PDB file of C-alpha atoms in Angstrom:
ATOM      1  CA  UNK S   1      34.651 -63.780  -0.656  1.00 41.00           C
ATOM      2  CA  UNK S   2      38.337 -64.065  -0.662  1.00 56.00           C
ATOM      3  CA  UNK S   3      40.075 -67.327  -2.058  1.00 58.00           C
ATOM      4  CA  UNK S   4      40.801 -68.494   1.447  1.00 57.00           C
ATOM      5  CA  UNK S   5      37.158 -68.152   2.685  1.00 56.00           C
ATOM      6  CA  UNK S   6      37.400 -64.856   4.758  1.00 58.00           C
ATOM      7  CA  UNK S   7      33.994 -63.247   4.848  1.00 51.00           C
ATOM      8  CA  UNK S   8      35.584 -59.756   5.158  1.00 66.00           C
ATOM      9  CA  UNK S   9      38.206 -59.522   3.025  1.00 80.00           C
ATOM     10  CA  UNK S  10      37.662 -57.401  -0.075  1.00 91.00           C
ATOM     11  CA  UNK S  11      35.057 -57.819  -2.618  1.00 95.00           C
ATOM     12  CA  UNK S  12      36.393 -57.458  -6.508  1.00 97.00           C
ATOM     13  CA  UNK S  13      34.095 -56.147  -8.591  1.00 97.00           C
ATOM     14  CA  UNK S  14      35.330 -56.356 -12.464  1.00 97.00           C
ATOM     15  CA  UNK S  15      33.057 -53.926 -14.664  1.00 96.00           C
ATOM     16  CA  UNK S  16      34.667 -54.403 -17.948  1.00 96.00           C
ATOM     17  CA  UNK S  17      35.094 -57.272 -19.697  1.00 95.00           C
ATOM     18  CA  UNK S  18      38.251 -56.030 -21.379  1.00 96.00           C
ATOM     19  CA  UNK S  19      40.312 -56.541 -17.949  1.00 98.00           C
ATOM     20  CA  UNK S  20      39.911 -60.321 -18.802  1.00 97.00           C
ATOM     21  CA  UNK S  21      41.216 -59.951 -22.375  1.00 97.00           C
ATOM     22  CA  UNK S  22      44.325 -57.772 -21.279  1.00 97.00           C
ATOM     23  CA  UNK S  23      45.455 -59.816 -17.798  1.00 98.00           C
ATOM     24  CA  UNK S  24      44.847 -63.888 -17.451  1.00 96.00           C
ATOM     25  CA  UNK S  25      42.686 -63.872 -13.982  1.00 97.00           C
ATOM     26  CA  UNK S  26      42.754 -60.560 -12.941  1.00 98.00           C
ATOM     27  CA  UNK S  27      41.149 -61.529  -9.236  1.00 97.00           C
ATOM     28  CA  UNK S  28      43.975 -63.765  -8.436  1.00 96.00           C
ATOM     29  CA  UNK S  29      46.648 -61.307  -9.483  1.00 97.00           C
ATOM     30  CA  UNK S  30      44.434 -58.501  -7.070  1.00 97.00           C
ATOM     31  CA  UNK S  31      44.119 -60.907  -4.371  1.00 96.00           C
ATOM     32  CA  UNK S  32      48.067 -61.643  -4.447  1.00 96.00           C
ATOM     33  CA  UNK S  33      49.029 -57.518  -4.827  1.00 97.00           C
ATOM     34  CA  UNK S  34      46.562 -57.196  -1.518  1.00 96.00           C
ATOM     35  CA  UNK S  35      48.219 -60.425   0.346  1.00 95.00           C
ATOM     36  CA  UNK S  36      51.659 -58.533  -0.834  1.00 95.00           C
ATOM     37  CA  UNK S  37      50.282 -55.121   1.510  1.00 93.00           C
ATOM     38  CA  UNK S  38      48.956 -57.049   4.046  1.00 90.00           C
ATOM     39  CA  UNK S  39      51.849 -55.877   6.402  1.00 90.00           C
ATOM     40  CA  UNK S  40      51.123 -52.262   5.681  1.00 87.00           C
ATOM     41  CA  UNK S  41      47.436 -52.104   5.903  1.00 80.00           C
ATOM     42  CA  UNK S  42      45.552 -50.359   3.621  1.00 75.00           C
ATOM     43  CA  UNK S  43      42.815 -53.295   2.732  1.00 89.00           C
ATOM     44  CA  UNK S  44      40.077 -52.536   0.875  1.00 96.00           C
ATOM     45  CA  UNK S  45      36.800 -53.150   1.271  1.00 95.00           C
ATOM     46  CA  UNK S  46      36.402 -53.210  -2.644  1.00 96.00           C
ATOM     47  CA  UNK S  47      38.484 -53.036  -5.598  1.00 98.00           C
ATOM     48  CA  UNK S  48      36.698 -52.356  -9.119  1.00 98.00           C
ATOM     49  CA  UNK S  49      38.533 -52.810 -12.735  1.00 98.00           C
ATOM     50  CA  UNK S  50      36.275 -50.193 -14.188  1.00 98.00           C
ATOM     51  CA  UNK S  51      36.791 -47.906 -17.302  1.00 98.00           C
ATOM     52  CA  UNK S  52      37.907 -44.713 -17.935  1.00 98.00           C
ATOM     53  CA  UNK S  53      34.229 -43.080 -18.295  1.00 97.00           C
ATOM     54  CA  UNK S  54      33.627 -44.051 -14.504  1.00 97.00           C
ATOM     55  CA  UNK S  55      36.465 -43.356 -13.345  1.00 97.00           C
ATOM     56  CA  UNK S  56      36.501 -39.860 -15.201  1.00 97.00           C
ATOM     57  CA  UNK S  57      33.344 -39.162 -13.865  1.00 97.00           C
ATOM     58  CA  UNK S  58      34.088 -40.407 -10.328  1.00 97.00           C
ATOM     59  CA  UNK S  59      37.447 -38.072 -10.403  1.00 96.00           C
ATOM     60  CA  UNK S  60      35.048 -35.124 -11.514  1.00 97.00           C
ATOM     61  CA  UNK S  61      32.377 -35.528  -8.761  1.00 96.00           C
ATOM     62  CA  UNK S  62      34.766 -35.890  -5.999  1.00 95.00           C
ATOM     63  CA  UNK S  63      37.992 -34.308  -7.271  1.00 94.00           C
ATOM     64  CA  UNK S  64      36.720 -31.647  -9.391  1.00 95.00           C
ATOM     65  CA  UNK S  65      39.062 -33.385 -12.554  1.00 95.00           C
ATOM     66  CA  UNK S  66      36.695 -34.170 -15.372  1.00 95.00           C
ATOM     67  CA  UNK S  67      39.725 -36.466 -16.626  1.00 96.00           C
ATOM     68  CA  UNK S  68      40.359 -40.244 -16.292  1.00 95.00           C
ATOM     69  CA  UNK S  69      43.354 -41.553 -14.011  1.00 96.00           C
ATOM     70  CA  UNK S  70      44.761 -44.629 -13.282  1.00 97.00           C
ATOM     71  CA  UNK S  71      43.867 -45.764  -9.828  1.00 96.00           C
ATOM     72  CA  UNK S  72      41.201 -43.855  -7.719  1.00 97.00           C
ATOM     73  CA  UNK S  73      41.303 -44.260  -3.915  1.00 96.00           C
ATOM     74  CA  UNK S  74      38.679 -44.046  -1.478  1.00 96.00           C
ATOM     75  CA  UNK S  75      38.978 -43.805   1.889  1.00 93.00           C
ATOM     76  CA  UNK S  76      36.598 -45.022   4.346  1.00 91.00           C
ATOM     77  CA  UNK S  77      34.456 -42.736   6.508  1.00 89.00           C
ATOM     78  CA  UNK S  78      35.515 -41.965   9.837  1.00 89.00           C
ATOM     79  CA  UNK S  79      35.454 -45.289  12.284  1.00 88.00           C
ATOM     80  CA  UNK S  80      35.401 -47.816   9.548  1.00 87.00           C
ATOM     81  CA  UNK S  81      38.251 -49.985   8.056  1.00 87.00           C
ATOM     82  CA  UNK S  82      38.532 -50.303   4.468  1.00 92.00           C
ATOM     83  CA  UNK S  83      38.251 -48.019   1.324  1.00 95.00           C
ATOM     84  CA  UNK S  84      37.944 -48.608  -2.241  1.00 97.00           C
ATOM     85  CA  UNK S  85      40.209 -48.941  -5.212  1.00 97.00           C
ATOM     86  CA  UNK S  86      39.198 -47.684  -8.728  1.00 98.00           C
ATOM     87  CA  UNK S  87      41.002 -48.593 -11.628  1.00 98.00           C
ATOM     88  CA  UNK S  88      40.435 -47.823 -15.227  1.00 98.00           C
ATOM     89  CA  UNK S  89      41.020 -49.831 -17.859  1.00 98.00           C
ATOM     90  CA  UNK S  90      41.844 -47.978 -21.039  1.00 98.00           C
ATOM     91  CA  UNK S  91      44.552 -45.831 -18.711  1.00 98.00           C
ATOM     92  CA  UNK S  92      45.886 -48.741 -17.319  1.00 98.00           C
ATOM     93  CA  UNK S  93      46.181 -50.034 -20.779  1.00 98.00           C
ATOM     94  CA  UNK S  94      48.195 -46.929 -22.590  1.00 98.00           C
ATOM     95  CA  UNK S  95      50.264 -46.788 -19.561  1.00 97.00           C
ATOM     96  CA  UNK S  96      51.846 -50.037 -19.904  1.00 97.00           C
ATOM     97  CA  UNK S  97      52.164 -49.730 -23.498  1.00 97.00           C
ATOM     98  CA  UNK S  98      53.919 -46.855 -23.352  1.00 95.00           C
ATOM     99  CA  UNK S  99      56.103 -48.362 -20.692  1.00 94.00           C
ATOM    100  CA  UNK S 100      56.271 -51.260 -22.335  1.00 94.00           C
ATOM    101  CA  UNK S 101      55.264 -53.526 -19.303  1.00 95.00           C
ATOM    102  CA  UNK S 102      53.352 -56.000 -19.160  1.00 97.00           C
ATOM    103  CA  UNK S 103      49.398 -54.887 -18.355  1.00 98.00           C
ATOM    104  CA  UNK S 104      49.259 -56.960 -15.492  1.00 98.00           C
ATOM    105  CA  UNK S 105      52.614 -55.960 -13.697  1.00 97.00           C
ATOM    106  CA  UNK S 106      51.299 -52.277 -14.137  1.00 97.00           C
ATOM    107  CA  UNK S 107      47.982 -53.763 -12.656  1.00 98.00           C
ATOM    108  CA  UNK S 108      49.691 -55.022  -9.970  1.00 98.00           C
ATOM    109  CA  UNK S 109      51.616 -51.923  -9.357  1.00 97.00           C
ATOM    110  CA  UNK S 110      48.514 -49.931  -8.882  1.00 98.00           C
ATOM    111  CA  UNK S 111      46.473 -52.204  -6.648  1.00 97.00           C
ATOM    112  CA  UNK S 112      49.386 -51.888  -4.338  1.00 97.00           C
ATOM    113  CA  UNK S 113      49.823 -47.967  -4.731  1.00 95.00           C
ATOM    114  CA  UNK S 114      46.070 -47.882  -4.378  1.00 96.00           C
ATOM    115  CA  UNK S 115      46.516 -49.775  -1.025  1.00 95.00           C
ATOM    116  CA  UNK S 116      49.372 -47.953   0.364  1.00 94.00           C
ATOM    117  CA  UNK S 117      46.832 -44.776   0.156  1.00 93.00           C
ATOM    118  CA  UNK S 118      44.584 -46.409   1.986  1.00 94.00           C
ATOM    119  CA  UNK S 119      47.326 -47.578   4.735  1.00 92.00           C
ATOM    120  CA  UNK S 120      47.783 -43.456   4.407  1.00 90.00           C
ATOM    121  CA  UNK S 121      50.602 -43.491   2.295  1.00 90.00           C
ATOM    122  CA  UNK S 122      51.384 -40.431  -0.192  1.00 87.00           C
ATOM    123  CA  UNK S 123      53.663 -38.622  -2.911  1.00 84.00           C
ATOM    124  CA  UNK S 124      52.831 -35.215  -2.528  1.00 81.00           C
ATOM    125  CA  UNK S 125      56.353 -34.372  -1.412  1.00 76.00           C
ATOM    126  CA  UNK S 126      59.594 -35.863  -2.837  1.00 76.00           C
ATOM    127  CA  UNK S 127      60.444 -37.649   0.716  1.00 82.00           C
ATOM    128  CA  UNK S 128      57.054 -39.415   0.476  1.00 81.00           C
ATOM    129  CA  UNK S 129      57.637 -40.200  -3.377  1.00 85.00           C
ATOM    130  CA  UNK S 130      60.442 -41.859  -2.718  1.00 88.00           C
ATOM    131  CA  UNK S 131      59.465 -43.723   0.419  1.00 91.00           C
ATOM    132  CA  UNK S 132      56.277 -44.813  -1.407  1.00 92.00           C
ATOM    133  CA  UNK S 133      58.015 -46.159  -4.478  1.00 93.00           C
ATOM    134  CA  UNK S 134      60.977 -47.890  -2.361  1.00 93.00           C
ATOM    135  CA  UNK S 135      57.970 -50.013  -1.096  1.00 94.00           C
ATOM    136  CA  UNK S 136      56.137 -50.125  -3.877  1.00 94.00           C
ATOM    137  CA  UNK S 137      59.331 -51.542  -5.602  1.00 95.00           C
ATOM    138  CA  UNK S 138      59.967 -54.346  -2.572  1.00 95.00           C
ATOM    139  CA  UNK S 139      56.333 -55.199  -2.381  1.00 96.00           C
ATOM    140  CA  UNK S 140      56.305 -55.783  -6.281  1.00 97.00           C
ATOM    141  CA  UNK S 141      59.324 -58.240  -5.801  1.00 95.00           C
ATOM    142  CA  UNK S 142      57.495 -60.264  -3.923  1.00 94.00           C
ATOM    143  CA  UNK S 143      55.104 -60.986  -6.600  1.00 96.00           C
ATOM    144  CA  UNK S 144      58.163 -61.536  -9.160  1.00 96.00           C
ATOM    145  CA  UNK S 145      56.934 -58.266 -10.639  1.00 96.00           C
ATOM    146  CA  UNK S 146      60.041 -55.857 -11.652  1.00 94.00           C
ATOM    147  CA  UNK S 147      60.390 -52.241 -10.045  1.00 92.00           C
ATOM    148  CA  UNK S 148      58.859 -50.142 -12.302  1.00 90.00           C
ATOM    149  CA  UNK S 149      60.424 -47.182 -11.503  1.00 80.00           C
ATOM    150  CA  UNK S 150      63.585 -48.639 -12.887  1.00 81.00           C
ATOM    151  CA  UNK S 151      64.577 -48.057 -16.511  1.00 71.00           C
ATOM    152  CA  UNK S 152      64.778 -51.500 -18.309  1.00 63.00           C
ATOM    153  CA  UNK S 153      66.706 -51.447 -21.306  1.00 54.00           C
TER     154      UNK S 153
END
């Protein structure tokens, strides 16, 4: 149940302990990247912190990619509301490192991207890229988070 006692707002499910050794409370800082979408739609119904193993697998079954990502996104069948977000720890992890970020503004940053998917959202084409990161960027700024697809120095 969400912190504010909605019964359908979206479960968090967090299948790796190592989430809670890389980012102080991870639900809180999921439930405030959701609150930061709620404008745009796109909530899920769940969001699991998994690994990399289950979210390689997951990306082989149902995107023929036997390969880890990031974020996977679910969408819901046909009449429902909802979706799920899949995110993979040791991916999320080398990511920030190598952008030298912290782990849980690159957290943050894909819980929303995840949820602009959802809210059907994409990057396939460089119009959509950049429409998708200007909002990415201005819904990160709410959370104090910087844009991450500016250079820091």
């Amino acid at each position: 149940m969400a912190p504010d006692g909605q019964p359908d707002a979206p479960e968090i499910f967090i299948r790796d302990r190592g989430w809670r050794c890389h980012v102080h409370d991870p639900e809180k800082l999921v439930w405030r990247a959701l609150a930061a979408c709620t404008d745009y739609g796109g909530l899920p119904s769940t969001v699991v912190l998994s690994t990399d193993r289950e979210v390689r697998m997951l990306n082989a079954r149902h995107r023929g990619r036997n390969k880890p990502t990031n974020v996977l996104t679910f969408e819901p069948p046909p009449g429902l509301e909802g979706g799920d977000i899949i995110l993979a720890l040791e991916t999320v992890l080398r990511e920030a490192r190598r952008a030298g970020r912290p782990v849980a503004d690159h957290l943050a940053h894909l819980v929303i991207h995840g949820s602009l998917h959802l809210a059907g959202y994409d990057h396939h084409h460089p119009g959509e890229a950049c429409e998708m990161e200007m909002l990415e960027a201005r819904l990160l700024s709410r959370l104090g988070v910087p844009n991450p697809w500016k250079p820091h120095a």
